Structure formats: structure tokens, C-alpha cells
XYZ file of C-alpha atoms in Angstrom:
681
model
C 19.839 1.311 14.457
C 19.097 2.991 11.485
C 15.341 2.358 11.284
C 15.287 3.231 14.874
C 16.957 6.614 14.562
C 14.635 7.512 11.621
C 11.399 6.791 13.247
C 12.761 8.312 16.527
C 13.553 11.290 14.391
C 9.561 11.602 12.649
C 8.481 11.065 16.176
C 5.977 8.295 16.037
C 5.859 7.853 19.624
C 5.663 11.244 20.215
C 2.785 12.279 18.817
C 1.050 9.018 19.861
C 1.521 10.259 23.446
C -0.435 13.423 22.677
C -2.574 11.891 20.384
C -4.065 9.604 22.835
C -4.641 12.178 25.513
C -7.104 13.953 22.722
C -8.914 10.847 22.195
C -13.152 11.154 23.495
C -13.410 9.321 27.331
C -15.433 6.259 25.554
C -12.156 5.485 23.310
C -9.673 6.244 25.846
C -11.908 3.951 28.041
C -11.829 0.901 25.131
C -8.305 1.378 25.013
C -7.343 1.295 28.782
C -9.562 -2.198 29.060
C -7.625 -3.130 25.958
C -4.025 -2.709 27.782
C -5.427 -4.349 31.020
C -6.227 -7.339 29.018
C -3.058 -7.622 27.020
C -1.235 -7.019 30.600
C -2.895 -9.258 32.311
C -2.236 -12.072 30.007
C 1.523 -11.656 29.855
C 0.975 -11.728 33.821
C -0.887 -15.167 34.032
C 1.851 -16.174 30.858
C 5.126 -15.223 32.362
C 6.093 -19.379 32.291
C 5.271 -19.267 28.576
C 6.806 -16.227 26.434
C 6.801 -15.665 22.715
C 9.646 -17.645 20.803
C 10.943 -14.241 19.751
C 11.343 -13.273 23.462
C 13.425 -16.167 24.337
C 15.658 -16.069 21.473
C 16.440 -12.271 21.917
C 16.769 -12.454 25.835
C 14.452 -9.164 25.570
C 11.697 -8.680 28.996
C 7.958 -7.398 28.283
C 7.025 -3.821 28.785
C 3.379 -3.435 29.717
C 1.158 -2.240 26.643
C -0.094 1.863 27.026
C -2.451 3.330 25.212
C -0.079 5.260 23.344
C 1.399 1.508 21.846
C -2.250 1.435 20.350
C -2.320 4.912 18.881
C 1.216 4.194 17.072
C 0.067 1.559 15.081
C -1.930 4.038 13.142
C 1.385 5.927 12.366
C 2.526 2.463 11.238
C -0.002 1.999 9.053
C 0.180 5.538 7.829
C 3.697 5.394 6.889
C 3.286 1.725 5.397
C 0.361 3.671 3.135
C 2.729 6.600 1.991
C 5.137 7.264 -0.041
C 4.795 10.848 -1.815
C 8.207 11.942 0.355
C 10.283 9.976 -1.831
C 8.126 10.372 -4.920
C 9.278 14.184 -4.343
C 13.094 13.426 -4.197
C 12.954 10.914 -7.001
C 11.099 14.214 -9.557
C 13.541 16.513 -8.168
C 16.703 14.202 -8.888
C 15.154 13.680 -12.589
C 14.869 17.344 -13.219
C 18.136 18.156 -12.093
C 19.423 15.806 -14.904
C 17.436 15.926 -17.452
C 14.871 18.944 -16.879
C 11.536 19.741 -15.789
C 10.163 18.537 -19.626
C 11.259 14.583 -18.571
C 8.893 14.733 -16.255
C 5.536 14.835 -18.267
C 7.008 11.599 -20.072
C 8.447 9.720 -17.246
C 5.522 10.277 -14.919
C 2.834 10.585 -17.420
C -1.489 10.832 -16.697
C -1.894 7.714 -18.524
C -5.330 7.878 -20.736
C -8.491 7.896 -19.203
C -9.641 4.760 -20.453
C -9.495 3.508 -17.180
C -13.053 4.783 -14.875
C -12.457 7.134 -11.591
C -14.055 5.388 -8.808
C -16.968 8.176 -8.975
C -18.491 9.465 -12.342
C -19.066 12.774 -10.593
C -18.870 13.136 -6.575
C -22.182 14.028 -4.780
C -20.092 17.019 -2.403
C -19.417 20.399 -4.765
C -17.123 20.520 -6.453
C 19.051 20.916 -5.965
C 19.916 17.385 -6.641
C 18.894 15.137 -3.730
C 20.421 11.806 -3.738
C 19.165 9.032 -1.021
C 15.414 8.180 -2.347
C 16.194 4.565 -2.124
C 17.760 4.732 1.416
C 14.762 6.395 2.446
C 12.562 3.662 0.420
C 14.656 0.412 2.205
C 15.076 2.088 5.520
C 11.955 0.673 7.305
C 12.610 -2.877 5.184
C 9.574 -4.974 6.143
C 7.727 -1.812 7.611
C 6.998 0.002 4.271
C 5.199 -2.382 1.608
C 5.978 -0.625 -1.327
C 3.659 -0.570 -4.624
C 0.751 -1.276 -2.144
C -2.790 -1.304 -3.234
C -6.047 -2.574 -2.338
C -9.499 -3.664 -3.920
C -13.001 -3.524 -2.859
C -16.493 -2.911 -4.573
C -19.679 -2.834 -3.533
C -22.928 -3.881 -5.439
C -26.560 -3.175 -4.688
C -29.435 -5.813 -4.684
C -30.282 -4.693 -8.678
C -27.306 -6.777 -9.428
C -27.817 -9.867 -7.074
C -29.341 -12.908 -7.236
C -30.281 -12.072 -3.505
C -31.709 -8.959 -4.092
C -29.431 -7.792 -1.382
C -25.975 -6.130 -2.135
C -22.557 -7.673 -1.813
C -19.232 -6.363 -0.334
C -15.571 -7.407 -1.732
C -12.137 -5.964 -0.238
C -8.947 -7.091 -0.602
C -6.296 -4.666 1.018
C -2.760 -4.887 -0.410
C 0.063 -5.019 1.967
C 3.660 -6.101 2.219
C 4.573 -9.724 2.799
C 4.955 -10.144 6.382
C 4.738 -13.184 8.587
C 2.901 -12.748 11.218
C 0.044 -11.242 9.647
C -1.098 -7.627 10.430
C -4.192 -8.873 10.723
C -6.690 -10.724 13.320
C -10.207 -12.181 12.544
C -11.978 -11.283 15.672
C -15.652 -11.074 16.852
C -16.133 -8.763 19.614
C -19.502 -8.964 21.578
C -20.182 -7.115 24.591
C -20.342 -3.487 26.067
C -22.520 -2.330 23.004
C -20.601 -3.961 20.235
C -21.255 -6.669 18.094
C -19.216 -6.675 15.038
C -16.964 -9.095 13.081
C -14.451 -8.651 11.017
C -10.463 -7.999 10.798
C -8.418 -6.585 13.721
C -5.256 -5.379 13.715
C -3.252 -6.564 16.679
C -2.580 -3.498 18.935
C -5.441 -1.689 18.832
C -9.117 -2.541 19.990
C -12.162 -2.981 17.411
C -12.641 -4.048 13.760
C -10.984 -1.793 10.887
C -13.077 -3.943 7.906
C -15.780 -6.283 8.497
C -19.557 -5.752 9.486
C -21.891 -5.303 12.237
C -25.927 -6.506 12.660
C -26.501 -3.548 10.137
C -23.697 -2.351 8.406
C -20.910 -3.736 6.268
C -17.475 -2.010 5.106
C -14.546 -2.177 3.409
C -11.355 0.090 2.342
C -8.414 0.434 -0.047
C -5.953 3.537 -0.049
C -6.605 6.476 -1.440
C -3.105 7.441 -1.686
C -3.501 11.287 -0.837
C -0.473 13.823 -1.231
C 0.014 13.751 3.037
C 3.783 14.318 3.115
C 5.770 17.277 1.773
C 9.812 18.360 1.986
C 10.518 21.832 2.992
C 14.183 22.860 2.425
C 15.385 25.055 4.997
C 17.478 27.968 5.940
C 19.560 27.295 9.263
C 21.062 30.666 11.085
C 25.021 30.552 10.233
C 25.135 32.173 13.787
C 22.820 29.220 15.671
C 21.875 26.243 14.191
C 19.248 25.579 16.065
C 17.464 28.491 14.340
C 15.787 28.734 10.700
C 14.766 31.730 8.748
C 10.864 31.981 8.073
C 9.696 34.926 6.074
C 13.072 37.014 7.117
C 13.618 36.431 10.564
C 14.945 33.400 12.564
C 12.995 31.260 14.985
C 13.897 28.726 17.362
C 13.622 25.182 16.312
C 12.128 22.217 19.250
C 15.401 20.205 20.344
C 14.312 16.681 21.800
C 17.103 14.069 22.649
C 15.908 10.541 22.279
C 17.529 7.533 23.986
C 17.560 4.247 22.208
C 18.802 1.787 24.484
C 21.296 -0.923 22.965
C 21.244 -4.159 24.257
C 25.007 -5.010 25.532
C 26.460 -1.394 24.747
C 25.712 1.939 26.334
C 22.480 3.658 25.137
C 22.438 6.250 22.177
C 21.212 10.084 22.549
C 19.690 11.200 19.417
C 19.212 14.943 19.008
C 16.004 15.965 16.939
C 15.584 19.228 15.535
C 12.106 20.256 14.762
C 10.513 23.314 12.429
C 7.668 24.600 12.127
C 7.313 22.281 9.079
C 8.276 18.915 10.799
C 11.346 17.476 11.912
C 14.695 17.750 10.269
C 15.415 14.234 8.375
C 18.504 15.019 6.539
C 20.870 12.962 9.683
C 18.902 9.719 8.859
C 18.610 9.728 5.396
C 22.387 8.613 3.490
C 23.445 11.110 0.903
C 20.867 14.008 1.660
C 23.317 17.665 2.061
C 20.032 19.998 1.922
C 18.479 20.784 5.314
C 15.014 19.182 4.900
C 12.602 19.073 7.184
C 9.011 16.653 6.717
C 5.308 18.382 7.293
C 3.273 14.965 7.404
C -0.096 14.828 8.500
C 0.181 11.832 10.710
C 2.679 13.759 12.816
C 0.082 15.848 14.073
C -2.483 14.564 17.153
C -5.551 12.961 15.379
C -9.022 11.186 15.997
C -8.409 7.863 14.272
C -9.239 5.467 16.903
C -12.270 7.751 17.996
C -13.363 7.124 14.332
C -12.661 3.561 14.533
C -14.562 3.044 18.205
C -17.523 5.215 16.612
C -17.309 3.001 13.015
C -17.862 -0.326 14.593
C -21.252 0.999 16.579
C -22.460 2.668 13.245
C -25.842 1.315 11.983
C -26.391 3.364 9.199
C -24.692 5.500 6.567
C -25.235 8.792 8.828
C -23.614 7.207 11.602
C -21.032 5.683 9.266
C -20.409 9.170 7.621
C -20.576 10.776 10.844
C -17.302 8.204 12.227
C -15.674 8.834 9.006
C -15.413 12.354 9.641
C -12.634 11.788 12.359
C -10.887 9.272 10.524
C -7.762 11.325 9.465
C -4.721 9.419 8.502
C -4.110 6.991 6.595
C -6.912 8.364 4.065
C -8.830 5.569 2.742
C -11.651 4.569 -0.082
C -14.712 3.366 2.289
C -17.355 1.357 0.537
C -20.408 0.448 2.175
C -23.617 -1.591 2.343
C -26.116 -2.075 4.690
C -28.899 -5.046 5.726
C -31.789 -2.233 4.412
C -30.310 -2.491 0.794
C -28.151 0.607 0.693
C -24.687 0.974 -0.911
C -22.314 3.993 -0.952
C -18.694 5.233 -1.042
C -16.962 7.688 1.111
C -13.407 9.042 0.676
C -11.528 9.993 4.110
C -8.363 11.272 5.609
C -7.137 15.013 6.375
C -5.758 16.052 2.753
C -3.592 19.687 2.718
C -5.356 22.400 0.652
C -1.828 24.116 -0.917
C -1.163 27.196 -2.807
C 0.058 27.004 -6.518
C -2.244 24.654 -8.004
C -2.688 20.904 -8.873
C 1.123 20.258 -9.319
C 2.501 22.287 -5.594
C 4.240 19.358 -3.301
C 5.285 17.466 -5.844
C 9.078 18.528 -5.567
C 10.740 19.698 -2.255
C 9.596 23.783 -1.686
C 11.338 26.911 0.084
C 10.554 26.792 3.461
C 11.654 30.351 4.521
C 9.506 32.625 2.248
C 6.236 31.496 3.662
C 5.002 31.327 -0.053
C 4.246 27.199 0.353
C 2.647 26.648 3.993
C -0.726 24.513 3.636
C -3.856 26.445 3.771
C -5.988 24.160 5.806
C -7.281 20.674 4.900
C -10.445 19.583 2.311
C -12.883 19.959 4.398
C -14.839 16.139 4.992
C -18.199 17.663 3.497
C -15.968 18.394 0.371
C -14.459 15.359 0.003
C -16.051 12.557 -2.376
C -18.898 10.542 -1.572
C -21.787 8.876 -2.930
C -24.952 7.144 -1.692
C -27.110 4.602 -3.736
C -25.675 5.627 -7.021
C -27.647 4.925 -9.920
C -25.133 2.109 -11.553
C -25.698 0.398 -8.241
C -22.365 -0.735 -8.268
C -18.785 0.803 -6.741
C -15.373 0.190 -7.583
C -12.472 1.317 -5.894
C -8.726 0.075 -6.766
C -6.545 2.946 -5.905
C -7.615 4.653 -8.925
C -8.474 8.447 -9.446
C -11.443 9.526 -7.890
C -12.984 11.697 -10.024
C -12.002 13.789 -12.965
C -13.019 17.212 -11.900
C -12.581 18.023 -8.512
C -11.316 21.661 -7.230
C -8.463 20.499 -5.199
C -5.491 18.364 -5.455
C -5.577 14.914 -3.906
C -2.797 13.202 -5.332
C -1.124 12.925 -8.987
C 0.143 9.434 -8.095
C -3.228 7.649 -8.572
C -3.029 3.914 -9.872
C -3.179 3.486 -13.544
C -6.849 2.025 -12.987
C -5.875 -1.583 -14.861
C -7.467 -3.596 -11.867
C -10.345 -1.290 -11.617
C -11.185 -1.710 -15.067
C -10.912 -5.384 -15.125
C -13.025 -5.933 -11.851
C -15.901 -3.390 -13.637
C -15.369 -5.685 -16.804
C -15.954 -8.845 -14.864
C -19.290 -7.646 -12.848
C -20.536 -5.894 -15.380
C -20.321 -9.573 -17.495
C -22.823 -11.357 -15.239
C -26.214 -10.287 -14.495
C -26.925 -11.331 -11.250
C -24.157 -11.846 -8.922
C -23.574 -14.286 -6.374
C -20.838 -14.428 -3.552
C -19.131 -17.160 -5.810
C -18.661 -14.484 -8.588
C -16.590 -11.918 -6.052
C -14.209 -14.371 -4.783
C -13.765 -15.637 -8.481
C -13.029 -11.814 -9.538
C -11.090 -11.715 -6.299
C -8.599 -14.724 -7.700
C -8.427 -13.186 -11.642
C -4.933 -12.985 -12.677
C -5.389 -11.514 -16.457
C -3.429 -8.303 -17.019
C -5.613 -6.139 -19.032
C -2.112 -3.475 -19.053
C -0.450 -6.370 -21.003
C -2.482 -5.537 -24.449
C -0.670 -2.566 -26.259
C 2.520 -3.933 -25.178
C 1.488 -7.903 -26.839
C 0.242 -6.178 -30.022
C 3.623 -5.468 -31.396
C 5.599 -7.461 -29.450
C 3.758 -10.758 -31.071
C 4.530 -9.296 -34.798
C 7.610 -7.685 -34.378
C 10.528 -8.744 -37.145
C 12.837 -11.218 -35.035
C 15.759 -13.205 -36.779
C 16.333 -16.006 -34.316
C 14.414 -19.242 -33.641
C 14.238 -18.866 -30.342
C 12.514 -15.557 -30.424
C 10.399 -16.582 -32.976
C 9.321 -19.658 -30.781
C 8.915 -16.906 -27.770
C 6.172 -14.855 -30.191
C 4.704 -18.195 -30.821
C 3.712 -18.400 -27.282
C 3.270 -14.946 -27.068
C 0.558 -15.376 -29.559
C -1.210 -18.397 -27.656
C -1.219 -16.795 -24.242
C -4.283 -14.853 -23.284
C -2.619 -12.448 -20.853
C -3.643 -13.967 -17.402
C -0.429 -14.307 -15.209
C -0.802 -18.140 -14.190
C 2.126 -19.486 -12.129
C 2.039 -22.704 -14.765
C 2.164 -20.548 -17.575
C 5.402 -19.468 -19.888
C 3.685 -16.218 -20.733
C 3.960 -13.950 -18.085
C 7.903 -15.042 -17.726
C 8.447 -13.944 -21.195
C 6.078 -10.609 -21.049
C 7.660 -9.260 -17.384
C 11.046 -10.081 -18.574
C 10.926 -8.465 -21.502
C 9.357 -5.707 -19.690
C 12.012 -5.106 -17.365
C 14.275 -5.253 -20.026
C 12.690 -2.927 -22.222
C 12.888 -0.263 -19.669
C 16.586 -0.922 -19.379
C 17.603 -0.474 -22.835
C 14.344 2.663 -22.787
C 15.339 4.307 -19.766
C 18.848 3.148 -18.373
C 21.333 4.875 -20.353
C 19.361 8.317 -19.847
C 18.733 8.252 -16.423
C 22.273 6.651 -15.083
C 22.365 3.604 -12.542
C 21.271 5.429 -9.295
C 18.124 7.107 -10.768
C 17.060 4.480 -12.738
C 17.295 1.898 -9.849
C 14.808 4.925 -8.529
C 12.797 4.799 -11.189
C 12.387 1.010 -12.269
C 9.086 -0.189 -10.921
C 5.282 0.708 -11.841
C 6.630 4.543 -12.176
C 8.573 2.732 -15.529
C 5.685 0.775 -16.059
C 3.299 3.536 -16.649
C 5.772 5.299 -18.620
C 6.417 2.793 -21.191
C 2.624 1.839 -21.655
C 2.344 5.567 -22.743
C 5.696 5.465 -24.678
C 4.818 2.503 -27.054
C 1.447 4.320 -28.446
C 4.551 6.572 -30.513
C 6.810 3.960 -32.082
C 9.383 6.891 -33.125
C 9.649 8.713 -30.008
C 13.191 10.094 -29.185
C 13.390 7.946 -25.932
C 13.858 4.848 -28.209
C 17.332 5.182 -28.795
C 20.469 3.135 -27.614
C 22.444 6.326 -26.709
C 25.820 4.773 -27.237
C 24.947 2.936 -30.677
C 22.328 5.423 -32.042
C 21.969 2.923 -35.056
C 19.690 0.846 -32.985
C 16.488 3.330 -32.610
C 12.693 3.133 -32.818
C 10.084 1.156 -30.454
C 10.431 -2.096 -32.779
C 14.467 -2.106 -32.598
C 14.655 -1.870 -28.720
C 11.574 -4.399 -28.115
C 13.691 -7.035 -30.494
C 16.677 -6.397 -28.593
C 14.997 -6.694 -25.250
C 13.263 -10.074 -26.138
C 16.680 -11.708 -26.986
C 17.771 -10.237 -23.901
C 15.285 -12.151 -22.016
C 15.508 -15.003 -23.752
C 19.209 -15.116 -22.644
C 18.177 -14.175 -18.810
C 15.309 -17.241 -18.714
C 17.447 -19.362 -20.373
C 20.034 -18.618 -17.774
C 17.239 -19.464 -15.069
C 14.826 -21.657 -16.216
C 16.943 -23.773 -19.116
C 16.918 -23.503 -22.736
C 13.701 -25.375 -23.302
C 10.775 -22.722 -23.675
C 8.387 -25.538 -22.895
C 9.369 -25.947 -19.520
C 9.209 -22.218 -18.859
C 6.123 -21.172 -16.120
C 6.234 -17.984 -14.276
C 5.618 -19.579 -10.970
C 9.740 -20.829 -11.093
C 10.442 -17.113 -11.207
C 7.428 -15.599 -9.178
C 7.274 -16.992 -5.929
C 5.997 -15.559 -2.826
C 7.239 -16.102 0.973
C 6.364 -14.748 4.221
C 9.340 -13.751 6.179
C 9.499 -13.120 9.852
C 11.900 -10.224 11.288
C 13.762 -12.945 12.557
C 13.744 -15.073 9.421
C 17.029 -13.931 8.169
C 18.335 -15.872 10.903
C 16.420 -18.720 11.465
C 14.303 -19.295 8.571
C 13.431 -22.678 8.837
C 11.499 -21.963 11.908
C 9.919 -18.475 10.967
C 9.664 -18.079 7.574
C 6.249 -19.237 5.717
C 7.329 -20.198 1.571
C 8.454 -19.255 -1.036
C 5.900 -21.030 -2.884
C 4.878 -20.165 -6.616
C 1.991 -18.149 -7.292
C 0.303 -16.375 -9.922
C -0.733 -12.666 -10.638
C 1.391 -9.522 -11.184
C 1.350 -5.688 -10.795
C -1.709 -4.834 -12.570
C -3.963 -8.058 -12.008
C -6.927 -7.803 -9.481
C -4.656 -11.053 -7.520
C -2.030 -8.532 -7.299
C 1.278 -9.945 -7.048
C 4.006 -7.048 -7.642
C 7.706 -7.881 -7.225
C 10.937 -5.605 -6.731
C 12.067 -5.321 -10.407
C 15.530 -4.428 -9.104
C 15.572 -7.940 -7.539
C 13.242 -9.934 -9.170
C 11.008 -11.945 -9.216
C 9.982 -12.588 -5.439
C 6.473 -10.985 -5.021
C 6.522 -8.043 -2.292
C 3.062 -7.333 -1.870
C -0.144 -9.153 -1.695
C -3.460 -9.027 -0.887
C -3.164 -9.627 2.675
C -6.617 -10.688 3.267
C -9.999 -11.251 1.709
C -13.634 -10.672 2.248
C -16.995 -11.279 1.287
C -19.746 -10.242 2.904
C -23.680 -11.445 1.261
C -26.004 -8.762 3.626
C -28.365 -11.154 2.943
C -26.670 -13.834 5.239
C -24.463 -12.533 7.876
C -23.815 -15.498 8.874
C -21.950 -16.750 5.503
C -19.666 -14.005 5.332
C -16.172 -15.393 3.218
C -12.863 -14.806 4.980
C -9.137 -15.861 4.352
C -5.701 -14.140 5.044
C -2.217 -15.372 3.990
C -0.763 -16.781 7.294
C -2.744 -17.599 10.166
C -4.539 -16.605 13.438
C -1.646 -17.783 15.561
C 1.951 -15.635 15.284
C 3.591 -18.665 16.986
C 6.015 -21.213 15.335
C 4.691 -24.766 15.565
C 1.112 -23.865 16.966
C -1.838 -25.302 15.221
C -2.709 -22.159 13.700
C 0.695 -21.054 11.946
C 0.105 -20.857 8.552
C -2.855 -22.707 8.712
C -4.717 -20.464 6.218
C -1.861 -20.033 3.433
C -2.601 -23.131 1.459
C -6.326 -21.445 1.513
C -5.092 -18.085 0.584
C -2.782 -19.557 -2.487
C -5.770 -21.608 -3.763
C -8.305 -19.670 -3.489
C -10.284 -20.798 -0.872
C -12.018 -19.489 2.337
C -13.422 -19.873 5.846
C -16.727 -18.808 7.262
C -16.790 -16.118 9.595
C -19.910 -17.044 11.737
C -22.083 -13.919 13.109
C -24.965 -14.766 15.698
C -24.689 -18.433 15.485
C -20.904 -18.214 16.416
C -21.395 -20.222 19.586
C -22.576 -23.037 17.960
C -19.337 -23.871 15.925
C -16.942 -25.645 17.997
C -15.175 -24.311 20.646
C -11.954 -24.986 20.773
C -10.945 -23.024 23.886
C -11.494 -20.342 26.347
C -9.641 -17.495 28.391
C -11.079 -15.877 31.256
C -9.583 -12.705 33.196
C -10.418 -12.232 36.946
C -9.998 -9.194 38.916
C -7.729 -9.860 41.857
């Protein structure tokens, strides 16, 4: 119910209905045909409903155009997160002062590469962040990232480009992806579709190939609103009170009366306070996805694009979620294009990092960065483009985000690409499975040698000295390292932030802050407030190492020789009904390699370690010299139905670095498993 209330308050479906009306006639015709196909399938399979429908006792409602549009809103939410960051920043500043923000959210040393050397375009205490993060559960991936890269023929054995992509999303089952080859009606395109929408989101046609990662632009702002003391449906703006829009949402409840939810929207967006526990201020959310857009128009045109210009023309309509697109074509060209509606804000590069007054008119968005001024590159002299959610450029006139990935994955990918003179598809797949964490080096440089007293701590140090930094499932090194990271964060930050704020802060943010702090061994943050006798980086690191050994001895036993990362770090693919019937609906858990900053990505929730929470949701390698040899895999299988032949049949391949071939022109030469035909009445 909480999730329904939150989604209805934001108004995803209200926006989707309006957006559907503004799409091009061609896109609307495609959506109508898609809906007709979905509904015809349901009509002809009434005797075999999905297992979930039978268990829950619910009936199918006919698919509509807006249902396809709202899928884009779900993806946009999945790839957003600045709203919770704004709340966290404000909470920390209220407790420790504004100066603490620079320490806890550092701009890391720029030793990691931006996507482009230079773009071609010119140049109040508010608790409840955890409630926001957890409310949508499996919908929100959390700590999501992605990798893609493209290299020109100058770097390949074939003399033609190679393109690779692996988007990182929250673990889930069924998969968000569905492999398809669409042929007909002017389309001939193959790759990954998202069930619920027509078209290929990531893949290739006969002329071009593309892949995406998340830009992570700041597209959400919270505004503090002042209601009229005499009428709570009116809100102050520039000295006057103006009426809000009131909507009544009906939430049907099985076996009970429907719930009527009142949604209040100001000029900035819906008031989210009633559906977020602990928030007392009246907060409205402005988010680019709550304005009608043209995402499906962009997708329609993208699948038909035959060259760089048509590709960019299509992406000019890709409004949310903002993505880093890499491009390659059969003519040998490569390119990059950033997309998305990114607000232009008054107040400089930090504007929008915390909730702002909504009543004075001083913090209003001033439009969006024009598409022609978004970063782009075509046939760069390096012959190589790597994106892994890192900052896009070093010099840029607009704020895109202050929360880019630190760039360790991008750094590792570039290292591996540069180490080979002539790259092959095998090199691409090897890189996608790489689990070396380059961010570990500064920590290991002192952790391996700091003074310790116990024999087991000395044995642990020897294991770390023998370890190469690879986050392999069969190695003890990653288990010691990541447990130590958690305990070191606890020693450094917990007593200063308090329980609630520390819980919200712990994760990539705390690891990045610690990465910056350890360069200064005598920094004032390295102190135990309850016992100032313990101070300095190495003293706290030694205490954290003993904490680690206590934890792992309880989890894995006293013999360090038997410890393995995969005994802690597992990946499972939970189904929404899996909490009730896990043996039927869930896949896993499986021991797995990787961690937060590895190319083969494997982050976990540090408040509930060490089960993996996000994963490379699919992998793809396209060789532009041979479109019949595209390599693909994703974590579950084509079917969403338990016990079906293709339920979970790709999981073993995905875990072990295997792929299947996605044919293109020769697809009909393969073995045919079945056909589905719809006939008009």
C-alpha cells in the first residue's frame, strides 16, 4: 500500500496518459499495434494465465497505450536518486555544519578519465531518507551504474568497430530485458527490448549499433512550500497565494473498500510529505519525468536510424532518463552522445543539492540544456570511448550532476583496452568479466603493513599481501577487505553522524569519503569520540581489522585458509511473490565475484551485507564486421514463467562469463522452437 500511495502521489500514470496523447502518429500507431498484440495473446490464452495471476486471484486488464509509456517512468525512477541525496545533505549539514559536506561528499582526485577529453558542443532537518529509498523496494536498484565502450577499427583485428555494453540494475526476476529481433513494417533491428514497450532499447540494426549507461543527471529538486494558513490548498509564491491542483486517486484493495488518496500539486510538483514517514516540512517534488515527454518517439526513430545524423536526430527526443549513448556503424564510424532533459538552475554548480524555498521565485528552473549543447563526440582521434557513469567532461558551462561515479570502472576498462594492440570480441567479453578493483590500492598500501599485535591479524595481512585486488568468489582477500571497509567506516563515521544518518550515509558515499580521507593519516575524523586515546588512520584501521576478524570468524569459522568471498557475497534473483513461495519463484543464491567498483559489478547493501543488490543486467558485444555474431546474455532467461524451459536457463552462462549468439540476417536458418500467429476476425 505504501508503494501504491507513493507512486500515485508522484502521478506516473497521470503523466503517462498525457504523454501518450502528444506522441507522433507513427509512434502511436506502433503502440496501438503493440497493445492489440498483447491483448490478442491474452484473449487466446485465457485457459493458461500466468502462475502469479492464479495465485493472487486477479484478472487481466486490457493493455493500453499509457501502460507502455509508464514503463519509461519506472525506468526513469530506477535511474534517479537525487531527491534522497538532497535530504541526506540537509540532514548532515544540520548535525555537523555545511563544512562537513565537502569532507563526506568529496570530489575525488581526477586521476580517473572523463568520458570526453573535451566535448564537441560549446562550451531544516528532514528525516526519512531511508523511507524514500526503501519504499519502492525492488523497483529502485540503488547504487546502479553501467559500462559501455566502443573502439574504432584502428584498434581491432577486423578493422571495424567493436561495441560493448552491460547496464547495471537492481537484481530482479523476471528480468527487465527480453531479447528480440523485430522485422517488418520498416523495422529490422535486434537486441534487448523492455517488456511492455515496442522497440529495441539496446542493440543494432543493419547499419548502426548502440549501447547506453546512465548519465545520472540531477533532474529532481525538492521545494519547501508555504501553505496559506487559512486554506491549505493554496501556497505562497512571490508574495501571493495560488491554488494547488487537487486530484483524488482511487486505490482498489482486494477484499476491502477502496482507498481514496488526495494528491496536492503545486507549481513545482506533487506534495510528497504525506507519503514519506518522518518528514514534517511541506515538500514538493519537481522532476523532469513528471512532464510529458517523447521517449517512445525517440525509441521509434532510433530503431530506424541508419547513420550518425539520424541517430542524433532520434536522441534529441530522448528526454528521461538521461543516458550516455555510444555508437558504431558498419562504415567504421564511432561516436558518443549525452541525452536527457537537464534543468538549468540559478545559483551555480551546487544549486539543487539541497531542498530550496519554493515561495520566493529565486530557485526556479530556467529551461533545459539545449540538446545541441549536450556533450557529444564523433570519431575522436583516440579511437576509443568509455563510459561508466563517470563525469563526462572537466569543463562545462552547466551543472549536469555533482554525483558522478568516481570512475574506477572506467579507469580499469581503459587500462585493459589500451593493453591490447588489436582487440577482438573475446577481449571485450574478458573485460566485461574483469573483477579487479583499482580503488583498493590506496587502502591496501597501508593495511598490509600497519602495526598489529595479534597472530590472526598478521595472518590476515599476509593474505592481503598475497592478494592481487581481484574480487574473485574463491578468494579470501575480498572478504577481509570488504569487511574491513565496513568496520573502518563504522569507526570513522558512525559516532559522528549518529545511527540514523550513518545508516543513510553508508555505501558508495562512505567508501568514497574514506578513499579521500586516508590520504591524510592524521585527519581529525580519525578519532574515537568516546575514547580519544584512539586516533589516527592506522590506529583506527588496526581496530577495524580486529573487528573484521571477529565478524568473519563468526560467519566463516576460525580458519582463515577456508575463507572465501563467495561464501558471503552471493547473488539471487528474487520474484515479487518470492517472499511467500521462494522455492518456486526465486533463483539463487549463487556465490559470485565482483564488488562496488569492479567492471563485473557486484555491489551489496552495506547495512545488510553481503548479498548482491545490483548486477550487470545483461551483457552485449557487437562486432560491426559481423552482425551475425553479436554476443548476448542476461541473468535469468527469456521466460518469466517458473518451470518453463527458458526460465533461468541463462543464469549459469551469465555467472560464468558465457554468451549466446544473436543472429541477424541468418536468424531464420536457426532451429525454430515455435511460432505464434494472430489472425484478424
